[in-house]
JSON list of C-alpha atoms in Angstrom, two decimals:
[
{"chain": "A", "resi": 18, "resn": "MET", "atom": "CA", "xyz": [-31.41, -6.31, -24.40]},
{"chain": "A", "resi": 19, "resn": "LYS", "atom": "CA", "xyz": [-31.28, -3.59, -21.56]},
{"chain": "A", "resi": 20, "resn": "VAL", "atom": "CA", "xyz": [-27.53, -2.80, -22.23]},
{"chain": "A", "resi": 21, "resn": "SER", "atom": "CA", "xyz": [-28.20, -2.52, -26.28]},
{"chain": "A", "resi": 22, "resn": "LYS", "atom": "CA", "xyz": [-31.06, -0.11, -25.24]},
{"chain": "A", "resi": 23, "resn": "LEU", "atom": "CA", "xyz": [-28.79, 1.96, -23.19]},
{"chain": "A", "resi": 24, "resn": "LEU", "atom": "CA", "xyz": [-26.01, 2.10, -25.63]},
{"chain": "A", "resi": 25, "resn": "ILE", "atom": "CA", "xyz": [-28.65, 3.07, -28.52]},
{"chain": "A", "resi": 26, "resn": "TYR", "atom": "CA", "xyz": [-29.88, 5.77, -26.17]},
{"chain": "A", "resi": 27, "resn": "GLY", "atom": "CA", "xyz": [-26.46, 7.04, -25.30]},
{"chain": "A", "resi": 28, "resn": "ALA", "atom": "CA", "xyz": [-25.14, 7.22, -28.99]},
{"chain": "A", "resi": 29, "resn": "LEU", "atom": "CA", "xyz": [-28.17, 9.08, -29.83]},
{"chain": "A", "resi": 30, "resn": "LEU", "atom": "CA", "xyz": [-27.91, 11.64, -26.86]},
{"chain": "A", "resi": 31, "resn": "ALA", "atom": "CA", "xyz": [-24.23, 11.84, -28.15]},
{"chain": "A", "resi": 32, "resn": "ALA", "atom": "CA", "xyz": [-25.34, 12.74, -31.56]},
{"chain": "A", "resi": 33, "resn": "ALA", "atom": "CA", "xyz": [-28.32, 15.03, -30.51]},
{"chain": "A", "resi": 34, "resn": "SER", "atom": "CA", "xyz": [-25.32, 17.01, -28.63]},
{"chain": "A", "resi": 35, "resn": "GLN", "atom": "CA", "xyz": [-23.40, 17.16, -31.95]},
{"chain": "A", "resi": 36, "resn": "SER", "atom": "CA", "xyz": [-26.17, 18.56, -33.89]},
{"chain": "A", "resi": 37, "resn": "SER", "atom": "CA", "xyz": [-27.20, 21.93, -32.06]},
{"chain": "A", "resi": 38, "resn": "PHE", "atom": "CA", "xyz": [-30.77, 22.04, -33.08]},
{"chain": "A", "resi": 39, "resn": "ALA", "atom": "CA", "xyz": [-31.70, 18.37, -33.02]},
{"chain": "A", "resi": 40, "resn": "GLN", "atom": "CA", "xyz": [-34.60, 17.22, -31.03]},
{"chain": "A", "resi": 41, "resn": "VAL", "atom": "CA", "xyz": [-34.93, 13.60, -29.93]},
{"chain": "A", "resi": 42, "resn": "PHE", "atom": "CA", "xyz": [-38.15, 11.38, -29.92]},
{"chain": "A", "resi": 43, "resn": "ARG", "atom": "CA", "xyz": [-38.09, 7.85, -28.31]},
{"chain": "A", "resi": 44, "resn": "CYS", "atom": "CA", "xyz": [-40.79, 5.63, -29.80]},
{"chain": "A", "resi": 45, "resn": "ASP", "atom": "CA", "xyz": [-42.12, 2.65, -28.69]},
{"chain": "A", "resi": 46, "resn": "ALA", "atom": "CA", "xyz": [-43.35, 0.36, -31.96]},
{"chain": "A", "resi": 47, "resn": "GLY", "atom": "CA", "xyz": [-44.71, -2.44, -29.53]},
{"chain": "A", "resi": 48, "resn": "GLY", "atom": "CA", "xyz": [-43.31, -5.96, -29.00]},
{"chain": "A", "resi": 49, "resn": "GLY", "atom": "CA", "xyz": [-40.61, -4.30, -27.04]},
{"chain": "A", "resi": 50, "resn": "LYS", "atom": "CA", "xyz": [-39.20, -2.46, -29.76]},
{"chain": "A", "resi": 51, "resn": "VAL", "atom": "CA", "xyz": [-37.75, 1.05, -29.03]},
{"chain": "A", "resi": 52, "resn": "THR", "atom": "CA", "xyz": [-36.61, 3.41, -31.76]},
{"chain": "A", "resi": 53, "resn": "PHE", "atom": "CA", "xyz": [-35.04, 7.09, -31.39]},
{"chain": "A", "resi": 54, "resn": "SER", "atom": "CA", "xyz": [-35.53, 9.66, -34.10]},
{"chain": "A", "resi": 55, "resn": "ASP", "atom": "CA", "xyz": [-35.39, 13.32, -34.46]},
{"chain": "A", "resi": 56, "resn": "GLN", "atom": "CA", "xyz": [-38.85, 13.03, -36.23]},
{"chain": "A", "resi": 57, "resn": "PRO", "atom": "CA", "xyz": [-42.11, 12.57, -34.08]},
{"chain": "A", "resi": 58, "resn": "CYS", "atom": "CA", "xyz": [-43.37, 8.98, -33.76]},
{"chain": "A", "resi": 59, "resn": "ALA", "atom": "CA", "xyz": [-45.33, 7.45, -36.32]},
{"chain": "A", "resi": 60, "resn": "ASP", "atom": "CA", "xyz": [-49.04, 6.82, -35.97]},
{"chain": "A", "resi": 61, "resn": "GLY", "atom": "CA", "xyz": [-49.92, 4.08, -33.87]},
{"chain": "A", "resi": 62, "resn": "SER", "atom": "CA", "xyz": [-46.71, 4.02, -31.58]},
{"chain": "A", "resi": 63, "resn": "ALA", "atom": "CA", "xyz": [-46.36, 5.41, -28.37]},
{"chain": "A", "resi": 64, "resn": "GLY", "atom": "CA", "xyz": [-43.70, 7.74, -27.71]},
{"chain": "A", "resi": 65, "resn": "LYS", "atom": "CA", "xyz": [-42.32, 11.01, -26.09]},
{"chain": "A", "resi": 66, "resn": "GLN", "atom": "CA", "xyz": [-39.99, 13.64, -26.56]},
{"chain": "A", "resi": 67, "resn": "VAL", "atom": "CA", "xyz": [-36.41, 13.04, -24.92]},
{"chain": "A", "resi": 68, "resn": "GLN", "atom": "CA", "xyz": [-35.16, 16.21, -25.90]},
{"chain": "A", "resi": 69, "resn": "ARG", "atom": "CA", "xyz": [-36.90, 19.31, -27.01]},
{"chain": "A", "resi": 70, "resn": "LYS", "atom": "CA", "xyz": [-35.40, 21.33, -30.00]},
{"chain": "A", "resi": 71, "resn": "ARG", "atom": "CA", "xyz": [-33.23, 24.20, -28.53]},
{"chain": "A", "resi": 72, "resn": "THR", "atom": "CA", "xyz": [-33.31, 27.91, -29.43]},
{"chain": "A", "resi": 73, "resn": "GLU", "atom": "CA", "xyz": [-29.98, 29.38, -31.00]},
{"chain": "A", "resi": 74, "resn": "GLN", "atom": "CA", "xyz": [-29.85, 31.55, -27.66]},
{"chain": "A", "resi": 75, "resn": "GLU", "atom": "CA", "xyz": [-29.80, 28.29, -25.61]},
{"chain": "A", "resi": 76, "resn": "ILE", "atom": "CA", "xyz": [-27.21, 26.65, -27.61]},
{"chain": "A", "resi": 77, "resn": "MET", "atom": "CA", "xyz": [-24.91, 30.19, -27.83]},
{"chain": "A", "resi": 78, "resn": "ASP", "atom": "CA", "xyz": [-25.52, 30.24, -23.96]},
{"chain": "A", "resi": 79, "resn": "ASP", "atom": "CA", "xyz": [-24.45, 26.78, -23.55]},
{"chain": "A", "resi": 80, "resn": "GLN", "atom": "CA", "xyz": [-21.39, 27.33, -25.75]},
{"chain": "A", "resi": 81, "resn": "MET", "atom": "CA", "xyz": [-20.20, 30.15, -23.78]},
{"chain": "A", "resi": 82, "resn": "ARG", "atom": "CA", "xyz": [-20.41, 28.32, -20.43]},
{"chain": "A", "resi": 83, "resn": "ALA", "atom": "CA", "xyz": [-18.38, 25.41, -22.16]},
{"chain": "A", "resi": 84, "resn": "ASP", "atom": "CA", "xyz": [-15.67, 27.92, -23.27]},
{"chain": "A", "resi": 85, "resn": "MET", "atom": "CA", "xyz": [-15.62, 29.61, -19.77]},
{"chain": "A", "resi": 86, "resn": "ALA", "atom": "CA", "xyz": [-15.07, 26.00, -18.05]},
{"chain": "A", "resi": 87, "resn": "ASN", "atom": "CA", "xyz": [-12.23, 25.21, -20.42]},
{"chain": "A", "resi": 88, "resn": "GLU", "atom": "CA", "xyz": [-10.62, 28.48, -20.05]},
{"chain": "A", "resi": 89, "resn": "ARG", "atom": "CA", "xyz": [-10.67, 28.17, -16.02]},
{"chain": "A", "resi": 90, "resn": "LYS", "atom": "CA", "xyz": [-9.45, 24.23, -16.61]},
{"chain": "A", "resi": 91, "resn": "TYR", "atom": "CA", "xyz": [-6.40, 25.47, -18.87]},
{"chain": "A", "resi": 92, "resn": "ARG", "atom": "CA", "xyz": [-5.50, 28.36, -16.38]},
{"chain": "A", "resi": 93, "resn": "ALA", "atom": "CA", "xyz": [-5.72, 25.94, -13.21]},
{"chain": "A", "resi": 94, "resn": "ARG", "atom": "CA", "xyz": [-3.63, 23.55, -15.10]},
{"chain": "A", "resi": 95, "resn": "ALA", "atom": "CA", "xyz": [-1.09, 26.36, -16.25]},
{"chain": "A", "resi": 96, "resn": "ALA", "atom": "CA", "xyz": [-0.87, 27.36, -12.42]},
{"chain": "A", "resi": 97, "resn": "GLU", "atom": "CA", "xyz": [-0.39, 23.78, -11.49]},
{"chain": "A", "resi": 98, "resn": "GLN", "atom": "CA", "xyz": [2.39, 23.45, -13.91]},
{"chain": "A", "resi": 99, "resn": "GLY", "atom": "CA", "xyz": [3.98, 26.68, -12.75]},
{"chain": "A", "resi": 100, "resn": "GLN", "atom": "CA", "xyz": [3.91, 25.48, -9.07]},
{"chain": "A", "resi": 101, "resn": "LEU", "atom": "CA", "xyz": [5.45, 22.22, -10.03]},
{"chain": "A", "resi": 102, "resn": "ALA", "atom": "CA", "xyz": [8.31, 24.12, -11.75]},
{"chain": "A", "resi": 103, "resn": "SER", "atom": "CA", "xyz": [9.05, 26.42, -8.95]},
{"chain": "A", "resi": 104, "resn": "ASP", "atom": "CA", "xyz": [9.03, 23.23, -6.66]},
{"chain": "A", "resi": 105, "resn": "ARG", "atom": "CA", "xyz": [11.17, 21.53, -9.20]},
{"chain": "A", "resi": 106, "resn": "GLN", "atom": "CA", "xyz": [13.89, 24.41, -9.04]},
{"chain": "A", "resi": 107, "resn": "GLU", "atom": "CA", "xyz": [13.60, 24.62, -5.13]},
{"chain": "A", "resi": 108, "resn": "THR", "atom": "CA", "xyz": [14.45, 20.91, -5.03]},
{"chain": "A", "resi": 109, "resn": "LEU", "atom": "CA", "xyz": [17.56, 21.34, -7.27]},
{"chain": "A", "resi": 110, "resn": "MET", "atom": "CA", "xyz": [18.74, 24.23, -5.26]},
{"chain": "A", "resi": 111, "resn": "ARG", "atom": "CA", "xyz": [18.45, 22.10, -2.13]},
{"chain": "A", "resi": 112, "resn": "MET", "atom": "CA", "xyz": [20.16, 19.45, -3.82]},
{"chain": "A", "resi": 113, "resn": "ASN", "atom": "CA", "xyz": [23.35, 21.58, -4.65]},
{"chain": "A", "resi": 114, "resn": "GLN", "atom": "CA", "xyz": [23.75, 22.43, -0.89]},
{"chain": "A", "resi": 115, "resn": "PRO", "atom": "CA", "xyz": [25.50, 20.36, 1.55]},
{"chain": "A", "resi": 116, "resn": "ALA", "atom": "CA", "xyz": [23.00, 18.31, 3.95]},
{"chain": "A", "resi": 117, "resn": "PRO", "atom": "CA", "xyz": [23.48, 19.47, 7.24]},
{"chain": "A", "resi": 118, "resn": "ALA", "atom": "CA", "xyz": [25.40, 16.93, 9.43]},
{"chain": "A", "resi": 119, "resn": "PRO", "atom": "CA", "xyz": [23.07, 14.34, 11.10]},
{"chain": "A", "resi": 120, "resn": "ALA", "atom": "CA", "xyz": [23.13, 14.67, 14.86]},
{"chain": "A", "resi": 121, "resn": "PRO", "atom": "CA", "xyz": [25.08, 11.66, 16.52]},
{"chain": "A", "resi": 122, "resn": "LEU", "atom": "CA", "xyz": [22.63, 8.76, 17.41]},
{"chain": "A", "resi": 123, "resn": "ALA", "atom": "CA", "xyz": [24.30, 7.75, 20.46]},
{"chain": "A", "resi": 124, "resn": "ALA", "atom": "CA", "xyz": [23.36, 11.21, 22.02]},
{"chain": "A", "resi": 125, "resn": "SER", "atom": "CA", "xyz": [19.86, 11.12, 20.96]},
{"chain": "A", "resi": 126, "resn": "GLN", "atom": "CA", "xyz": [16.65, 10.68, 23.18]},
{"chain": "A", "resi": 127, "resn": "GLY", "atom": "CA", "xyz": [15.51, 7.82, 21.50]},
{"chain": "A", "resi": 128, "resn": "CYS", "atom": "CA", "xyz": [19.13, 6.01, 22.28]},
{"chain": "A", "resi": 129, "resn": "LYS", "atom": "CA", "xyz": [18.87, 6.98, 25.80]},
{"chain": "A", "resi": 130, "resn": "ASP", "atom": "CA", "xyz": [15.30, 5.48, 26.12]},
{"chain": "A", "resi": 131, "resn": "ALA", "atom": "CA", "xyz": [16.29, 2.38, 24.44]},
{"chain": "A", "resi": 132, "resn": "GLN", "atom": "CA", "xyz": [19.59, 1.75, 26.63]},
{"chain": "A", "resi": 133, "resn": "LYS", "atom": "CA", "xyz": [17.24, 2.25, 29.67]},
{"chain": "A", "resi": 134, "resn": "ASP", "atom": "CA", "xyz": [14.69, -0.27, 28.33]},
{"chain": "A", "resi": 135, "resn": "TYR", "atom": "CA", "xyz": [17.48, -2.78, 27.96]},
{"chain": "A", "resi": 136, "resn": "ASP", "atom": "CA", "xyz": [18.99, -2.07, 31.41]},
{"chain": "A", "resi": 137, "resn": "PHE", "atom": "CA", "xyz": [15.32, -2.87, 32.70]},
{"chain": "A", "resi": 138, "resn": "VAL", "atom": "CA", "xyz": [14.99, -6.11, 30.55]},
{"chain": "A", "resi": 139, "resn": "ALA", "atom": "CA", "xyz": [18.62, -7.20, 31.58]},
{"chain": "A", "resi": 140, "resn": "SER", "atom": "CA", "xyz": [17.54, -7.08, 35.24]},
{"chain": "A", "resi": 141, "resn": "ILE", "atom": "CA", "xyz": [14.56, -9.23, 34.88]},
{"chain": "A", "resi": 142, "resn": "ARG", "atom": "CA", "xyz": [15.44, -12.70, 36.40]},
{"chain": "A", "resi": 143, "resn": "THR", "atom": "CA", "xyz": [12.13, -14.52, 36.14]},
{"chain": "A", "resi": 144, "resn": "GLY", "atom": "CA", "xyz": [11.14, -17.09, 33.17]},
{"chain": "A", "resi": 145, "resn": "SER", "atom": "CA", "xyz": [13.04, -19.50, 31.51]},
{"chain": "A", "resi": 146, "resn": "ASP", "atom": "CA", "xyz": [16.53, -19.17, 29.90]},
{"chain": "A", "resi": 147, "resn": "ALA", "atom": "CA", "xyz": [15.05, -19.00, 26.44]},
{"chain": "A", "resi": 148, "resn": "ASP", "atom": "CA", "xyz": [12.43, -16.23, 27.40]},
{"chain": "A", "resi": 149, "resn": "ARG", "atom": "CA", "xyz": [15.16, -14.01, 28.92]},
{"chain": "A", "resi": 150, "resn": "ARG", "atom": "CA", "xyz": [17.40, -14.65, 25.82]},
{"chain": "A", "resi": 151, "resn": "ILE", "atom": "CA", "xyz": [14.48, -13.34, 23.39]},
{"chain": "A", "resi": 152, "resn": "ARG", "atom": "CA", "xyz": [13.66, -10.33, 25.72]},
{"chain": "A", "resi": 153, "resn": "THR", "atom": "CA", "xyz": [17.14, -9.34, 25.97]},
{"chain": "A", "resi": 154, "resn": "ASN", "atom": "CA", "xyz": [17.73, -9.86, 22.29]},
{"chain": "A", "resi": 155, "resn": "ALA", "atom": "CA", "xyz": [14.73, -7.56, 21.32]},
{"chain": "A", "resi": 156, "resn": "ALA", "atom": "CA", "xyz": [16.03, -4.88, 23.50]},
{"chain": "A", "resi": 157, "resn": "ILE", "atom": "CA", "xyz": [19.31, -5.12, 21.97]},
{"chain": "A", "resi": 158, "resn": "THR", "atom": "CA", "xyz": [17.95, -4.71, 18.45]},
{"chain": "A", "resi": 159, "resn": "LYS", "atom": "CA", "xyz": [16.08, -1.65, 19.85]},
{"chain": "A", "resi": 160, "resn": "VAL", "atom": "CA", "xyz": [19.46, -0.20, 21.13]},
{"chain": "A", "resi": 161, "resn": "ASN", "atom": "CA", "xyz": [21.22, -1.12, 17.93]},
{"chain": "A", "resi": 162, "resn": "ALA", "atom": "CA", "xyz": [18.43, 0.71, 15.77]},
{"chain": "A", "resi": 163, "resn": "ALA", "atom": "CA", "xyz": [18.18, 3.98, 18.03]},
{"chain": "A", "resi": 164, "resn": "CYS", "atom": "CA", "xyz": [21.79, 4.26, 18.78]},
{"chain": "A", "resi": 165, "resn": "GLY", "atom": "CA", "xyz": [23.33, 3.04, 15.39]},
{"chain": "A", "resi": 166, "resn": "SER", "atom": "CA", "xyz": [25.59, 0.49, 17.16]},
{"chain": "A", "resi": 167, "resn": "ASN", "atom": "CA", "xyz": [25.90, -3.37, 16.29]},
{"chain": "A", "resi": 168, "resn": "THR", "atom": "CA", "xyz": [25.79, -5.26, 19.54]},
{"chain": "A", "resi": 169, "resn": "PRO", "atom": "CA", "xyz": [25.70, -8.91, 18.87]},
{"chain": "A", "resi": 170, "resn": "LEU", "atom": "CA", "xyz": [22.65, -11.01, 19.91]},
{"chain": "A", "resi": 171, "resn": "GLN", "atom": "CA", "xyz": [22.81, -13.65, 22.63]},
{"chain": "A", "resi": 172, "resn": "GLN", "atom": "CA", "xyz": [23.17, -16.80, 20.90]},
{"chain": "A", "resi": 173, "resn": "GLU", "atom": "CA", "xyz": [21.08, -19.93, 21.76]},
{"chain": "A", "resi": 174, "resn": "PRO", "atom": "CA", "xyz": [23.55, -22.31, 23.80]},
{"chain": "A", "resi": 175, "resn": "LYS", "atom": "CA", "xyz": [24.75, -25.64, 22.07]},
{"chain": "A", "resi": 176, "resn": "LYS", "atom": "CA", "xyz": [22.65, -28.67, 23.04]},
{"chain": "A", "resi": 177, "resn": "VAL", "atom": "CA", "xyz": [24.30, -31.34, 24.46]},
{"chain": "A", "resi": 178, "resn": "ILE", "atom": "CA", "xyz": [23.07, -34.74, 23.19]},
{"chain": "A", "resi": 179, "resn": "ILE", "atom": "CA", "xyz": [23.41, -38.04, 25.72]},
{"chain": "A", "resi": 180, "resn": "HIS", "atom": "CA", "xyz": [23.04, -41.32, 24.15]},
{"chain": "A", "resi": 181, "resn": "ASN", "atom": "CA", "xyz": [21.02, -43.70, 26.32]},
{"chain": "A", "resi": 182, "resn": "HIS", "atom": "CA", "xyz": [22.33, -47.00, 24.90]},
{"chain": "A", "resi": 183, "resn": "ALA", "atom": "CA", "xyz": [25.33, -49.00, 25.56]},
{"chain": "A", "resi": 184, "resn": "PRO", "atom": "CA", "xyz": [28.34, -48.68, 23.64]},
{"chain": "A", "resi": 185, "resn": "VAL", "atom": "CA", "xyz": [28.35, -50.85, 20.65]},
{"chain": "A", "resi": 186, "resn": "GLY", "atom": "CA", "xyz": [31.87, -51.38, 19.58]},
{"chain": "A", "resi": 187, "resn": "GLY", "atom": "CA", "xyz": [34.62, -53.69, 21.32]},
{"chain": "A", "resi": 188, "resn": "PRO", "atom": "CA", "xyz": [35.72, -53.59, 24.69]},
{"chain": "A", "resi": 189, "resn": "VAL", "atom": "CA", "xyz": [34.11, -51.06, 26.98]},
{"chain": "A", "resi": 190, "resn": "THR", "atom": "CA", "xyz": [35.86, -49.11, 29.87]},
{"chain": "A", "resi": 191, "resn": "CYS", "atom": "CA", "xyz": [33.75, -47.61, 32.63]},
{"chain": "A", "resi": 192, "resn": "ASN", "atom": "CA", "xyz": [34.80, -44.88, 34.83]},
{"chain": "A", "resi": 193, "resn": "GLY", "atom": "CA", "xyz": [32.17, -43.70, 37.38]},
{"chain": "A", "resi": 194, "resn": "ASN", "atom": "CA", "xyz": [28.92, -43.01, 35.64]},
{"chain": "A", "resi": 195, "resn": "TRP", "atom": "CA", "xyz": [30.53, -43.02, 32.07]},
{"chain": "A", "resi": 196, "resn": "CYS", "atom": "CA", "xyz": [31.50, -45.87, 29.81]},
{"chain": "A", "resi": 197, "resn": "THR", "atom": "CA", "xyz": [33.85, -45.51, 26.82]},
{"chain": "A", "resi": 198, "resn": "ASP", "atom": "CA", "xyz": [34.16, -48.15, 24.05]},
{"chain": "A", "resi": 199, "resn": "SER", "atom": "CA", "xyz": [37.29, -48.98, 21.76]},
{"chain": "A", "resi": 200, "resn": "GLN", "atom": "CA", "xyz": [36.18, -46.48, 19.17]},
{"chain": "A", "resi": 201, "resn": "GLY", "atom": "CA", "xyz": [35.91, -43.47, 21.68]},
{"chain": "A", "resi": 202, "resn": "ASN", "atom": "CA", "xyz": [32.12, -43.48, 22.01]},
{"chain": "A", "resi": 203, "resn": "VAL", "atom": "CA", "xyz": [30.79, -42.34, 25.56]},
{"chain": "A", "resi": 204, "resn": "SER", "atom": "CA", "xyz": [27.67, -43.37, 27.18]},
{"chain": "A", "resi": 205, "resn": "PRO", "atom": "CA", "xyz": [26.04, -43.41, 30.66]},
{"chain": "A", "resi": 206, "resn": "ARG", "atom": "CA", "xyz": [26.87, -46.60, 32.45]},
{"chain": "A", "resi": 207, "resn": "MET", "atom": "CA", "xyz": [23.84, -48.73, 32.68]},
{"chain": "A", "resi": 208, "resn": "ARG", "atom": "CA", "xyz": [23.26, -50.28, 35.93]}
]
């Protein structure tokens, strides 16, 4: 209900702005019914004037202000488009010129700092092998990025799996702590 009242009110105000001399009255007819009209409210209904009838001078003044605002808007757009055109020309001119040669990354301060960090990380001997490998790989990655190098990362060592069961197939030969079956399977000697 409120939305429809607002829509009606907005539509009437829009229509009122179209007709320059219009005045708008809001009339409460009772029972929650509201009407808008360019005529005063009928007898027996409460109402008030929403927009008074404007004079010709007020209308001309409003029109002049609107025309001046439109003129400023169009000039601002034209100036902006002119600036965009000059920026576009400047970009095209820069594109036709050869780009300056980039400084070698290996000589940059960032590369030197990354190598210094790597040297520090590589000198740390505390922690597990896995932790040292992770820290070292992070430092190598920084050096590669800063210096443009491609140093390989340290790989995780291969895991040795020892089976704690006796060989299953065929005759078993044991030497010291290890036993080998006829199929070549090796397992620790069970005591």
